Tab-separated table of C-alpha atoms in Angstrom:
chain	number	residue	atom	x	y	z
J	1	UNK	CA	3.934	104.561	49.574
J	2	UNK	CA	3.062	106.164	52.751
J	3	UNK	CA	5.484	107.737	55.038
J	4	UNK	CA	3.794	108.263	58.204
J	5	UNK	CA	5.768	111.726	60.819
J	6	UNK	CA	5.967	110.489	64.306
J	7	UNK	CA	5.559	113.213	66.825
J	8	UNK	CA	8.736	113.497	69.104
J	9	UNK	CA	7.119	113.807	72.742
J	10	UNK	CA	9.208	116.744	74.878
J	11	UNK	CA	9.841	114.145	77.255
J	12	UNK	CA	11.508	112.148	74.249
J	13	UNK	CA	13.890	115.506	73.240
J	14	UNK	CA	14.610	115.904	77.290
J	15	UNK	CA	16.469	112.463	77.259
J	16	UNK	CA	17.922	112.936	73.449
J	17	UNK	CA	19.858	115.949	75.030
J	18	UNK	CA	20.462	115.051	78.528
J	19	UNK	CA	22.267	111.494	77.078
J	20	UNK	CA	24.083	113.884	74.801
J	21	UNK	CA	25.357	116.103	77.734
J	22	UNK	CA	25.873	112.708	79.567
J	23	UNK	CA	28.355	111.605	77.021
J	24	UNK	CA	29.820	114.768	76.846
J	25	UNK	CA	31.094	115.027	80.383
J	26	UNK	CA	32.045	111.544	80.150
J	27	UNK	CA	34.069	112.031	77.808
J	28	UNK	CA	35.582	114.318	79.785
J	29	UNK	CA	35.905	112.905	83.266
J	30	UNK	CA	37.423	110.066	82.163
J	31	UNK	CA	40.438	111.721	80.310
J	32	UNK	CA	40.770	112.976	84.079
J	33	UNK	CA	39.577	110.306	86.016
J	34	UNK	CA	41.649	107.270	84.500
J	35	UNK	CA	45.370	107.662	83.364
J	36	UNK	CA	46.675	107.478	80.073
J	37	UNK	CA	47.238	103.645	79.670
J	38	UNK	CA	44.245	102.935	81.079
J	39	UNK	CA	43.599	98.864	80.716
J	40	UNK	CA	40.780	97.681	79.161
J	41	UNK	CA	38.970	97.032	82.520
J	42	UNK	CA	38.451	100.698	83.023
J	43	UNK	CA	37.259	100.977	79.870
J	44	UNK	CA	34.582	98.574	80.406
J	45	UNK	CA	33.671	100.039	83.246
J	46	UNK	CA	33.337	103.237	81.822
J	47	UNK	CA	31.302	101.254	78.869
J	48	UNK	CA	28.873	99.737	80.688
J	49	UNK	CA	28.051	102.786	83.194
J	50	UNK	CA	27.329	104.758	80.179
J	51	UNK	CA	24.463	101.555	78.650
J	52	UNK	CA	23.406	101.950	82.101
J	53	UNK	CA	22.306	105.833	82.006
J	54	UNK	CA	20.669	104.759	78.657
J	55	UNK	CA	17.841	103.501	80.704
J	56	UNK	CA	17.305	105.898	83.099
J	57	UNK	CA	14.076	108.512	82.077
J	58	UNK	CA	14.703	111.968	82.058
J	59	UNK	CA	14.594	113.499	85.749
J	60	UNK	CA	16.472	110.550	87.103
J	61	UNK	CA	19.077	111.812	83.783
J	62	UNK	CA	19.327	115.394	85.777
J	63	UNK	CA	20.280	113.749	88.810
J	64	UNK	CA	22.715	111.752	86.690
J	65	UNK	CA	24.017	114.832	85.299
J	66	UNK	CA	24.163	116.882	87.742
J	67	UNK	CA	26.203	114.213	90.455
J	68	UNK	CA	28.641	113.371	87.448
J	69	UNK	CA	29.267	117.367	87.344
J	70	UNK	CA	29.912	117.464	90.894
J	71	UNK	CA	32.356	114.468	91.157
J	72	UNK	CA	34.045	115.978	87.278
J	73	UNK	CA	34.715	119.482	89.411
J	74	UNK	CA	35.156	117.676	92.756
J	75	UNK	CA	38.510	115.480	90.940
J	76	UNK	CA	39.409	118.874	88.630
J	77	UNK	CA	40.077	120.881	91.790
J	78	UNK	CA	42.180	118.375	93.562
J	79	UNK	CA	44.094	117.771	90.551
J	80	UNK	CA	44.849	121.373	90.530
J	81	UNK	CA	45.861	121.618	94.346
J	82	UNK	CA	47.953	118.510	94.298
J	83	UNK	CA	49.431	120.816	91.095
J	84	UNK	CA	49.761	123.721	93.290
J	85	UNK	CA	51.584	121.813	96.667
J	86	UNK	CA	53.819	120.234	94.561
J	87	UNK	CA	54.910	123.510	93.477
J	88	UNK	CA	54.735	124.147	97.314
J	89	UNK	CA	51.830	126.770	97.108
J	90	UNK	CA	49.864	125.216	100.552
J	91	UNK	CA	47.395	128.521	100.048
J	92	UNK	CA	44.986	126.906	98.586
J	93	UNK	CA	44.171	124.417	100.225
J	94	UNK	CA	44.388	125.807	103.575
J	95	UNK	CA	41.377	127.863	102.587
J	96	UNK	CA	39.219	128.853	105.488
J	97	UNK	CA	42.118	127.266	107.788
J	98	UNK	CA	43.481	129.267	110.582
J	99	UNK	CA	46.162	128.773	112.566
J	100	UNK	CA	47.149	130.789	115.882
J	101	UNK	CA	50.052	130.323	117.946
J	102	UNK	CA	53.769	131.597	119.014
J	103	UNK	CA	57.107	131.668	117.216
J	104	UNK	CA	57.229	128.534	115.869
J	105	UNK	CA	54.101	129.299	113.625
J	106	UNK	CA	54.556	132.856	113.315
J	107	UNK	CA	57.592	131.175	110.541
J	108	UNK	CA	54.977	130.400	108.281
J	109	UNK	CA	54.248	133.997	107.879
J	110	UNK	CA	57.452	134.856	107.647
J	111	UNK	CA	58.319	131.618	105.259
J	112	UNK	CA	55.519	132.702	103.033
J	113	UNK	CA	54.474	129.032	103.214
J	114	UNK	CA	50.484	130.765	104.420
J	115	UNK	CA	49.415	134.234	104.155
J	116	UNK	CA	48.185	136.536	106.921
J	117	UNK	CA	45.131	135.803	107.028
J	118	UNK	CA	46.075	132.506	107.577
J	119	UNK	CA	48.640	133.056	110.515
J	120	UNK	CA	47.711	134.633	113.429
J	121	UNK	CA	50.863	134.072	115.527
J	122	UNK	CA	53.364	136.199	118.067
J	123	UNK	CA	56.598	135.616	119.401
J	124	UNK	CA	55.865	133.728	123.153
J	125	UNK	CA	52.252	134.021	123.244
J	126	UNK	CA	50.145	131.633	124.688
J	127	UNK	CA	46.689	131.229	124.131
J	128	UNK	CA	45.646	134.578	125.725
J	129	UNK	CA	46.715	135.721	121.693
J	130	UNK	CA	42.985	134.180	121.066
J	131	UNK	CA	41.500	136.351	123.041
J	132	UNK	CA	43.954	139.510	121.892
J	133	UNK	CA	43.042	138.722	118.335
J	134	UNK	CA	39.166	137.757	118.642
J	135	UNK	CA	38.406	140.160	117.040
J	136	UNK	CA	40.433	139.843	114.486
J	137	UNK	CA	40.075	135.568	114.296
J	138	UNK	CA	35.888	136.605	114.350
J	139	UNK	CA	35.444	138.593	110.868
J	140	UNK	CA	38.253	136.114	109.355
J	141	UNK	CA	35.482	133.527	110.440
J	142	UNK	CA	37.681	130.331	109.733
J	143	UNK	CA	36.205	126.884	109.038
J	144	UNK	CA	38.907	125.448	111.387
J	145	UNK	CA	41.534	127.399	113.987
J	146	UNK	CA	44.701	125.521	115.258
J	147	UNK	CA	46.296	126.066	118.132
J	148	UNK	CA	49.280	125.883	118.982
J	149	UNK	CA	51.039	127.567	122.216
J	150	UNK	CA	52.254	125.433	124.866
J	151	UNK	CA	56.691	126.190	124.297
J	152	UNK	CA	56.754	129.205	126.110
J	153	UNK	CA	54.686	127.953	128.857
J	154	UNK	CA	56.385	124.674	129.725
J	155	UNK	CA	57.588	124.673	133.318
J	156	UNK	CA	58.057	121.294	135.576
J	157	UNK	CA	54.537	118.581	135.926
J	158	UNK	CA	53.231	120.719	137.871
J	159	UNK	CA	52.184	123.215	137.004
J	160	UNK	CA	50.364	122.022	133.225
J	161	UNK	CA	47.675	123.304	134.798
J	162	UNK	CA	48.485	127.008	134.112
J	163	UNK	CA	48.901	126.066	130.181
J	164	UNK	CA	45.334	124.092	130.470
J	165	UNK	CA	43.150	126.805	132.259
J	166	UNK	CA	44.753	129.345	129.589
J	167	UNK	CA	43.731	126.992	126.813
J	168	UNK	CA	40.536	126.270	128.133
J	169	UNK	CA	39.631	129.790	129.120
J	170	UNK	CA	39.910	130.390	125.218
J	171	UNK	CA	38.474	127.517	123.524
J	172	UNK	CA	35.524	128.590	125.510
J	173	UNK	CA	35.072	132.610	123.719
J	174	UNK	CA	36.063	130.997	120.422
J	175	UNK	CA	33.194	128.185	120.332
J	176	UNK	CA	31.162	131.199	121.350
J	177	UNK	CA	31.491	133.953	119.088
J	178	UNK	CA	32.233	130.606	116.339
J	179	UNK	CA	30.369	127.729	117.622
J	180	UNK	CA	30.045	126.143	113.655
J	181	UNK	CA	33.554	126.296	113.657
J	182	UNK	CA	36.008	123.653	114.276
J	183	UNK	CA	39.036	123.997	116.959
J	184	UNK	CA	41.960	121.441	117.008
J	185	UNK	CA	44.646	121.467	119.884
J	186	UNK	CA	47.902	121.538	117.881
J	187	UNK	CA	50.371	119.284	120.003
J	188	UNK	CA	54.228	120.630	121.413
J	189	UNK	CA	56.890	120.319	118.803
J	190	UNK	CA	59.895	118.038	120.178
J	191	UNK	CA	63.086	120.394	120.654
J	192	UNK	CA	66.851	118.912	120.331
J	193	UNK	CA	68.478	116.517	122.443
J	194	UNK	CA	71.069	119.674	123.082
J	195	UNK	CA	68.160	122.124	124.600
J	196	UNK	CA	66.619	119.414	127.016
J	197	UNK	CA	70.470	118.788	128.236
J	198	UNK	CA	70.300	122.490	128.540
J	199	UNK	CA	66.681	123.412	129.155
J	200	UNK	CA	65.358	120.626	131.985
J	201	UNK	CA	61.983	121.585	131.247
J	202	UNK	CA	61.746	120.590	128.350
J	203	UNK	CA	61.910	117.029	128.866
J	204	UNK	CA	57.836	117.867	130.025
J	205	UNK	CA	56.616	117.483	126.482
J	206	UNK	CA	55.743	114.771	126.439
J	207	UNK	CA	53.230	114.915	129.473
J	208	UNK	CA	52.039	118.242	128.771
J	209	UNK	CA	51.564	116.878	125.183
J	210	UNK	CA	49.290	113.809	126.704
J	211	UNK	CA	47.418	116.890	129.451
J	212	UNK	CA	46.866	118.302	126.638
J	213	UNK	CA	45.276	115.300	124.320
J	214	UNK	CA	42.892	114.993	127.207
J	215	UNK	CA	42.223	118.379	127.200
J	216	UNK	CA	41.403	118.172	124.271
J	217	UNK	CA	38.509	115.308	124.393
J	218	UNK	CA	37.507	117.392	127.758
J	219	UNK	CA	35.667	119.920	125.985
J	220	UNK	CA	34.860	118.252	122.579
J	221	UNK	CA	37.558	120.116	120.273
J	222	UNK	CA	40.378	118.043	117.986
J	223	UNK	CA	43.137	116.875	118.788
J	224	UNK	CA	46.847	116.637	116.194
J	225	UNK	CA	49.076	115.189	116.806
J	226	UNK	CA	52.383	116.209	114.963
J	227	UNK	CA	55.585	115.318	117.516
J	228	UNK	CA	55.242	111.686	116.693
J	229	UNK	CA	56.211	111.960	113.487
J	230	UNK	CA	59.699	113.508	114.363
J	231	UNK	CA	60.757	110.450	115.448
J	232	UNK	CA	60.953	109.343	111.784
J	233	UNK	CA	62.706	111.936	110.256
J	234	UNK	CA	65.905	110.755	108.312
J	235	UNK	CA	66.688	114.623	108.213
J	236	UNK	CA	67.990	117.558	110.663
J	237	UNK	CA	64.572	120.337	109.551
J	238	UNK	CA	65.719	121.907	112.988
J	239	UNK	CA	66.833	125.142	112.634
J	240	UNK	CA	70.322	126.496	114.601
J	241	UNK	CA	68.828	126.833	118.622
J	242	UNK	CA	67.503	123.509	118.227
J	243	UNK	CA	63.807	124.764	118.571
J	244	UNK	CA	62.387	126.012	116.012
J	245	UNK	CA	61.667	124.134	112.389
J	246	UNK	CA	63.553	124.569	108.696
J	247	UNK	CA	60.835	126.220	106.484
J	248	UNK	CA	61.641	122.500	104.933
J	249	UNK	CA	59.612	120.937	108.106
J	250	UNK	CA	56.679	122.668	107.282
J	251	UNK	CA	55.930	122.052	103.629
J	252	UNK	CA	57.761	118.749	103.854
J	253	UNK	CA	55.750	117.158	106.831
J	254	UNK	CA	53.910	119.669	108.815
J	255	UNK	CA	51.083	120.589	106.600
J	256	UNK	CA	49.976	117.575	104.749
J	257	UNK	CA	49.594	116.847	108.213
J	258	UNK	CA	47.524	119.258	109.568
J	259	UNK	CA	45.637	118.191	105.870
J	260	UNK	CA	45.070	115.099	107.008
J	261	UNK	CA	44.494	115.511	110.268
J	262	UNK	CA	41.267	117.833	109.588
J	263	UNK	CA	40.011	115.852	106.945
J	264	UNK	CA	41.044	117.365	103.338
J	265	UNK	CA	41.043	115.424	101.329
J	266	UNK	CA	43.209	115.883	98.160
J	267	UNK	CA	44.514	112.739	96.953
């Protein structure tokens, strides 16, 4: 009896190797993505997907492998960020984000919530701080800049142009120096009722925020509404002065809202 030995073509070898790689990757992928106790539906979807992969040629298989690896890496990265945030560490999630502002933002650096290269702030500051620190800001070269000013420039309604004009000048400067950076104007936080009674100018916070939102639209930058959530709080997030928030506000409310607003997916 004669036995015929068939030569295996190079493309068949490549396809076989890729099939093994794909199988290995998807075992790892589904171990991360599909939680324990997943129902038969989830498993069936995975098996069906693997069956479909057997039909692709070598070149297409390479593309599938790359896409699968990218998806797997993303899921692992999100999982890691979730664990870090759960532990109260927002620094990795805020990589590439720079917050520039007044003492309300300076608190995050002092509390150790964010690093020095993630917060540039100063007590009593206004938008002119951007110009004062422009060299440092350009050196950091952030993907996203969040500007938070206004509480120190708060006056009566007729004085709002002082703040908006100052913002306009500095945002134009940022656009010139960092054309690829996304810029956001953050709303002015509300203060306690006690402070409103003590200083009537704080009654204009809502009006000032309306003007800042309009300005953001005119300058084609983003606007972050960080004020509306205050009305939903069931506990006191104000520090003793009724103006500056406690550390818990930043980690429990503010920073998650910022990530959501700038479109960073943490699951």
